[in-house]
Short mmCIF file of C-alpha atoms and ligand atoms in Angstrom, two decimals:
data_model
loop_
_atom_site.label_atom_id
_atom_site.label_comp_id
_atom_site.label_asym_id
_atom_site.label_seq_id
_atom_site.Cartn_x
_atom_site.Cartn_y
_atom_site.Cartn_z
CA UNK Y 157 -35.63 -3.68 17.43
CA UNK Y 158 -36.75 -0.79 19.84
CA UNK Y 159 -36.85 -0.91 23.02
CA UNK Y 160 -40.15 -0.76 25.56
CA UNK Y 161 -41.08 1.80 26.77
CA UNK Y 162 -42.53 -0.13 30.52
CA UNK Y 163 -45.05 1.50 32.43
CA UNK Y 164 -46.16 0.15 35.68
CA UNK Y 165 -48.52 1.89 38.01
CA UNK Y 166 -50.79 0.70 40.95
CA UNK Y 167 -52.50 2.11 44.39
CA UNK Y 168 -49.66 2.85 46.91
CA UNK Y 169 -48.59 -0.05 48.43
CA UNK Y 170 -49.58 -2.57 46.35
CA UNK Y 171 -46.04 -3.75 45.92
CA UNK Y 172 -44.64 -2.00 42.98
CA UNK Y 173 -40.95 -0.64 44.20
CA UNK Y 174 -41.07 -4.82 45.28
CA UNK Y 175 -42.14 -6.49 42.06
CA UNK Y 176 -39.86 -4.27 39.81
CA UNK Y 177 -36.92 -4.13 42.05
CA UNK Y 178 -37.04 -8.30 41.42
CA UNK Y 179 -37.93 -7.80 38.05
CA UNK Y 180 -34.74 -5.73 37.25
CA UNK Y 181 -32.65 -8.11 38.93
CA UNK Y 182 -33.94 -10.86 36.42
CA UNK Y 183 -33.81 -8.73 33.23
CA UNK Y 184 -30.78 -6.97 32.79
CA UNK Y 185 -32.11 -5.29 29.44
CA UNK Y 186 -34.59 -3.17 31.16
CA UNK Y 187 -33.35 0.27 33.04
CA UNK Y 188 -34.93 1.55 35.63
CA UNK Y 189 -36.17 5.55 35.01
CA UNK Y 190 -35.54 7.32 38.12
CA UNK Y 191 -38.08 10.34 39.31
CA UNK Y 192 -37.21 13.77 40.74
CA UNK Y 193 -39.55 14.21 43.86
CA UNK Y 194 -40.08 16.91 46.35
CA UNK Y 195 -40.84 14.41 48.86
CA UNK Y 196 -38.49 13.36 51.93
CA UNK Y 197 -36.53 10.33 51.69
CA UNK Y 198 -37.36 7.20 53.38
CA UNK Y 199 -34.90 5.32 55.47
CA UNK Y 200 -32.81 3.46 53.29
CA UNK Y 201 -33.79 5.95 50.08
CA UNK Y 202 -30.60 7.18 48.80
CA UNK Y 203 -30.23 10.17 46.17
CA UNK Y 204 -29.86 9.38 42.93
CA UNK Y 205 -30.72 5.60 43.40
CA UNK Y 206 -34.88 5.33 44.55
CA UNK Y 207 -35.41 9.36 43.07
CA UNK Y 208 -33.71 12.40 42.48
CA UNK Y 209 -34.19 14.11 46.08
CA UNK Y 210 -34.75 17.72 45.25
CA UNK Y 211 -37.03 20.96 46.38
CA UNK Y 212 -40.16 22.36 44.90
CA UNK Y 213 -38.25 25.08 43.76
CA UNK Y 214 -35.85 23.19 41.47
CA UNK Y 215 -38.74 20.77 40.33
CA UNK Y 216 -40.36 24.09 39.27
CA UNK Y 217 -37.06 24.84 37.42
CA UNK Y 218 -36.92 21.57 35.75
CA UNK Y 219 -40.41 22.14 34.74
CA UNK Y 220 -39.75 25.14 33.19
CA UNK Y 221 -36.46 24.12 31.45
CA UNK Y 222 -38.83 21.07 29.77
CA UNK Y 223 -36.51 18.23 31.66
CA UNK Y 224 -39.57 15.93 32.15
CA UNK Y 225 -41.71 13.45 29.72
CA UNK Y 226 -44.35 14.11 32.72
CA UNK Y 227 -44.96 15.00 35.90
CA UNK Y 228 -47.80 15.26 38.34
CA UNK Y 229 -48.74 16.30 42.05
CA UNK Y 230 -49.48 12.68 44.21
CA UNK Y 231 -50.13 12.73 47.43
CA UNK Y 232 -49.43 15.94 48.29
CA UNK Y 233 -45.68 16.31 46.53
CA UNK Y 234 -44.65 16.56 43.51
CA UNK Y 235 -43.26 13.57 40.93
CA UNK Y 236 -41.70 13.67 37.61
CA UNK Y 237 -39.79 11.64 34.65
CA UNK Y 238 -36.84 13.31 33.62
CA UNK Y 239 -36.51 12.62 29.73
CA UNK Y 240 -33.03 12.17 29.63
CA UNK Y 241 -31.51 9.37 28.34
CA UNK Y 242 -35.14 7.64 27.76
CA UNK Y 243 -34.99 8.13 24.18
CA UNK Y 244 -31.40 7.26 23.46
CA UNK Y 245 -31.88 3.60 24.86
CA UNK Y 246 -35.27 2.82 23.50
CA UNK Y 247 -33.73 3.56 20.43
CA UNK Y 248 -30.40 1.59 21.24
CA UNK Y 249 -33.05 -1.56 22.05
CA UNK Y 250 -33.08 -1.16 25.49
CA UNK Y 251 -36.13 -1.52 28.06
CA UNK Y 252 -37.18 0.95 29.86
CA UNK Y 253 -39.21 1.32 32.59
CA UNK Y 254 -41.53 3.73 34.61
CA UNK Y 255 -42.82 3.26 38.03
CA UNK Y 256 -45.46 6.04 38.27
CA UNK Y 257 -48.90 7.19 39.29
CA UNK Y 258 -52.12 6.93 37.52
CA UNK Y 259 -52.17 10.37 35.91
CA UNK Y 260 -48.35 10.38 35.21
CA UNK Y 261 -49.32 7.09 32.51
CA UNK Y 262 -52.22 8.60 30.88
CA UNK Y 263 -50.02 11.34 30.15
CA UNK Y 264 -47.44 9.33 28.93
CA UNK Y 265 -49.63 7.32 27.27
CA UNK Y 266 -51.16 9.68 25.33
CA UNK Y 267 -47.78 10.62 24.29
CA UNK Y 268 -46.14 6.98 23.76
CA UNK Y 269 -49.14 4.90 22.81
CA UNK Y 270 -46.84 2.25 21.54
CA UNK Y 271 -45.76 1.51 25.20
CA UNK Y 272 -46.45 -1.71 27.54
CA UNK Y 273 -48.90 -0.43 30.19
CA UNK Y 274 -49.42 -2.57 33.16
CA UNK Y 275 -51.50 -2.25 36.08
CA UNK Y 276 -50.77 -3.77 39.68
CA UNK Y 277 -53.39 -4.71 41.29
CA UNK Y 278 -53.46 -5.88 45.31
CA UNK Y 279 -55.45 -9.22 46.19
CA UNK Y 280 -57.42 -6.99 48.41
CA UNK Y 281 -58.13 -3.34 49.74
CA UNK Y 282 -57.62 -4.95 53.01
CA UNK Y 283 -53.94 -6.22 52.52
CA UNK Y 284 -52.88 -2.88 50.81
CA UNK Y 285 -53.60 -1.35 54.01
CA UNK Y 286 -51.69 -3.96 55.63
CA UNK Y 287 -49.23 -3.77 53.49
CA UNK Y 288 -48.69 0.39 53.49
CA UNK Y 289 -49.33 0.15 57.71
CA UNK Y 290 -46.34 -2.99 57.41
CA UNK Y 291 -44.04 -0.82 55.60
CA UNK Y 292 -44.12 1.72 58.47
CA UNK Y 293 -43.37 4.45 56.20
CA UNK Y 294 -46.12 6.95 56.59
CA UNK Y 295 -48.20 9.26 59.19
CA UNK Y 296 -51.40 8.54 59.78
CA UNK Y 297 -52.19 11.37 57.15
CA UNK Y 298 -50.65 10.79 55.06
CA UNK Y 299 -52.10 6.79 55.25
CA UNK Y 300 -54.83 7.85 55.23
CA UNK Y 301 -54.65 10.23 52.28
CA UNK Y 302 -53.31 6.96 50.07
CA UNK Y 303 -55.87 4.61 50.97
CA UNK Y 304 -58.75 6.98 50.02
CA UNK Y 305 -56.64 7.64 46.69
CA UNK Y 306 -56.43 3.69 45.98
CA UNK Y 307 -60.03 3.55 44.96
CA UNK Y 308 -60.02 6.06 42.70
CA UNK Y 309 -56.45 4.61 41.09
CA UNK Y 310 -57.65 1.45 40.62
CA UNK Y 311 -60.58 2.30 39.06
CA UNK Y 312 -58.41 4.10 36.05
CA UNK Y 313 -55.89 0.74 36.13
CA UNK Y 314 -59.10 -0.05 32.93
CA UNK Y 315 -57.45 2.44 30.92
CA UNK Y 316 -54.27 -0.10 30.60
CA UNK Y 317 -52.92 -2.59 28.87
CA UNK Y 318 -52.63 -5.02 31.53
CA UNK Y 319 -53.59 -6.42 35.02
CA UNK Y 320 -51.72 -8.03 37.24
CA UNK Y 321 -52.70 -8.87 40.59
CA UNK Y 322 -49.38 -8.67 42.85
CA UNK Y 323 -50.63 -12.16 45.13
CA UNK Y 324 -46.94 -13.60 45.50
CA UNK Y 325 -44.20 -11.44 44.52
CA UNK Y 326 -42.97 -14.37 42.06
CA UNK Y 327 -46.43 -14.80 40.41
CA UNK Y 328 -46.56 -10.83 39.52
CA UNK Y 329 -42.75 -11.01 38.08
CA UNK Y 330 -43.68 -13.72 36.27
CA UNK Y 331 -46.51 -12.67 34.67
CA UNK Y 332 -44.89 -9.19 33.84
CA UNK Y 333 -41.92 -11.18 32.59
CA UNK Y 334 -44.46 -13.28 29.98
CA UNK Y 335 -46.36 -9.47 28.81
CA UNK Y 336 -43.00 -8.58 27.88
CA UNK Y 337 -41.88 -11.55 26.26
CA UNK Y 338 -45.54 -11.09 24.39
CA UNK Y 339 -45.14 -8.03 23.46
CA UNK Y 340 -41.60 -8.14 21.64
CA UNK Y 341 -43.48 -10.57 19.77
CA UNK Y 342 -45.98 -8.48 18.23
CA UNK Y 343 -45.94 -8.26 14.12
CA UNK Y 344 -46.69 -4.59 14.55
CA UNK Y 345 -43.41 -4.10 16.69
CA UNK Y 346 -41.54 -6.48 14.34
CA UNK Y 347 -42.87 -6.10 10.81
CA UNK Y 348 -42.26 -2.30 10.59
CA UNK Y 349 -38.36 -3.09 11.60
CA UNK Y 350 -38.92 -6.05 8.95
CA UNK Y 351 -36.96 -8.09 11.60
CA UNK Y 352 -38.60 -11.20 10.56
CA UNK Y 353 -37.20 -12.86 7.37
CA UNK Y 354 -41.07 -13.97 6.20
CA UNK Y 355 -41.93 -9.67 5.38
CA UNK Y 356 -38.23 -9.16 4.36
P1 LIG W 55 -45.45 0.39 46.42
O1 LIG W 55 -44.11 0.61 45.74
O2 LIG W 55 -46.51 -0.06 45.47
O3 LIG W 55 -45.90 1.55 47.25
P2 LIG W 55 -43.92 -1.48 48.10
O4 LIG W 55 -43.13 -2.27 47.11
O5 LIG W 55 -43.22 -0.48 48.93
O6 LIG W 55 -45.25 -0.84 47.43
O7 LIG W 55 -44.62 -2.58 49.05
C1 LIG W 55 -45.42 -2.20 50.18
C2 LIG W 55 -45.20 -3.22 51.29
O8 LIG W 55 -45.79 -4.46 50.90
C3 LIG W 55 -43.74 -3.49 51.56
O9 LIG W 55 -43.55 -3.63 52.96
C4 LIG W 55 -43.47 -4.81 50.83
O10 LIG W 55 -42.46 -5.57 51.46
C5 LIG W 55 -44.83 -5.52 50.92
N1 LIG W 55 -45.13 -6.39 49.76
C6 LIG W 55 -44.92 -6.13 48.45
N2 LIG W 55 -45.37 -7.15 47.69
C7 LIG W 55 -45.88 -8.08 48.53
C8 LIG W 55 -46.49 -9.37 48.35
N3 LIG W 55 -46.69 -9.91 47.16
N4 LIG W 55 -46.93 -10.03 49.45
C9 LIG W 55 -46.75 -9.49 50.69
N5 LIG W 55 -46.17 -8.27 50.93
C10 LIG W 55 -45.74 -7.57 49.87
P1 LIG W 56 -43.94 6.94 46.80
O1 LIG W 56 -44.00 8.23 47.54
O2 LIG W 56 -44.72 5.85 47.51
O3 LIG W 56 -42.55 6.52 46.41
O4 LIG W 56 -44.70 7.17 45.40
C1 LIG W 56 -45.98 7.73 45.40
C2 LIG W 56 -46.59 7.60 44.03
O5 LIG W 56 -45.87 8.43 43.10
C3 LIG W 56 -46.56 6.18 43.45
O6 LIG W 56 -47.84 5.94 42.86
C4 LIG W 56 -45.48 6.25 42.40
O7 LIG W 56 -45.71 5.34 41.33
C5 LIG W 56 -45.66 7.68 41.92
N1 LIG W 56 -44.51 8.19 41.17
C6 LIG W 56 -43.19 7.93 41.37
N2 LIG W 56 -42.43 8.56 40.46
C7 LIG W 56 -43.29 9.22 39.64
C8 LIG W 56 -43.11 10.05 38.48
O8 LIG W 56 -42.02 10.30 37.99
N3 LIG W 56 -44.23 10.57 37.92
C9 LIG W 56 -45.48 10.31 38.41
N4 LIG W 56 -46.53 10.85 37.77
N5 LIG W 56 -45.69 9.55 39.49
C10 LIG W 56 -44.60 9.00 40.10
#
């Protein structure tokens, strides 16, 4: 059977590097895409591991050598997929998944429609601000520039396949863990593969 092709997206700070970071630990099947950015690395970001690390000029040559699924401008810098490798373990029945902004999905989307979109919600507007200030990671701009983006992004989290609200950490892995187990249960994902005996 194929793999999924996971897409998770939600407001900064809402707890998305969190959830999936537990959720990869759980499911060793699903592999973790990892960006290019032109932004600067946060303490404790290492190259190669978080996102590929690199300048505006080689995004813009990766661009024009056709190296990503998709990419967009968020926040001010520059994020992208790289399409390597994505297609080779879908198609070897392994998971993967995407951890990427609002516009970055609908583009995939629109390309992939047969992938599991989920949307992270916080349990308020007022703890993702706590939760962005509590990670100490940005200026007050740039703060400030997320938080007025969040109520835009969540508005477009109805375009997906899925809500989750991230209350507890183990409540959102959870519930992304039963969406998945859902999912490979669809006919339409199994009947075309005639993996089930009964449409053999
Ligand atoms: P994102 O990747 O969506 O920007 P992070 O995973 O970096 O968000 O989480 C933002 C902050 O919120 C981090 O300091 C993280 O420890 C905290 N956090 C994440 N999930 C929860 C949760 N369910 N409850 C409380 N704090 C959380
Ligand atoms: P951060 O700077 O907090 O790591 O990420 C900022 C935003 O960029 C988040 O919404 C994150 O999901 C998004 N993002 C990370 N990688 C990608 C990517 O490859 N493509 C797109 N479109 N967005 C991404």
């Amino acid at each position: 059977m194929r793999g999924l092709l996971i897409v998770v997206s939600g407001a900064s700070g809402t707890g998305k590097g969190t959830v999936c970071k537990k959720l990869l630990s759980e499911l060793p099947n699903v592999h973790y895409s990892i960006s290019a950015t032109t932004r600067q690395p946060r303490q404790g970001e290492v190259d190669g591991r978080e996102y590929y690390f690199i300048s505006e000029d080689e995004f813009k040559r990766w661009i024009a050598d056709g190296k990503f699924l998709e990419y967009a401008e968020v926040y001010g810098n520059f994020y992208g997929t790289p399409l390597t490798k994505i297609e080779e373990r879908l198609n070897r029945g392994e998971d993967v998944l995407l951890e990427i902004d609002v516009q970055g999905a609908l583009n995939v989307k629109r390309k992939c429609p047969d992938g599991v979109y989920i949307f992270l919600l916080p349990p308020s507007l007022d703890e993702l601000k706590c939760r962005i200030e509590g990670r100490g990671s940005e200026t007050p701009d740039s703060l400030k520039r997320r938080l007025q983006a969040a109520v835009a992004e969540i508005q477009i989290g109805r375009e997906y396949d899925y809500a989750v609200v991230n209350d507890t950490v183990d409540k959102a892995v959870a519930q992304i863990e039963a969406i998945l187990v859902a999912e490979r249960c669809r006919v339409a994902r199994s009947a075309d593969k005639s993996n089930l005996e009964v449409f053999k």
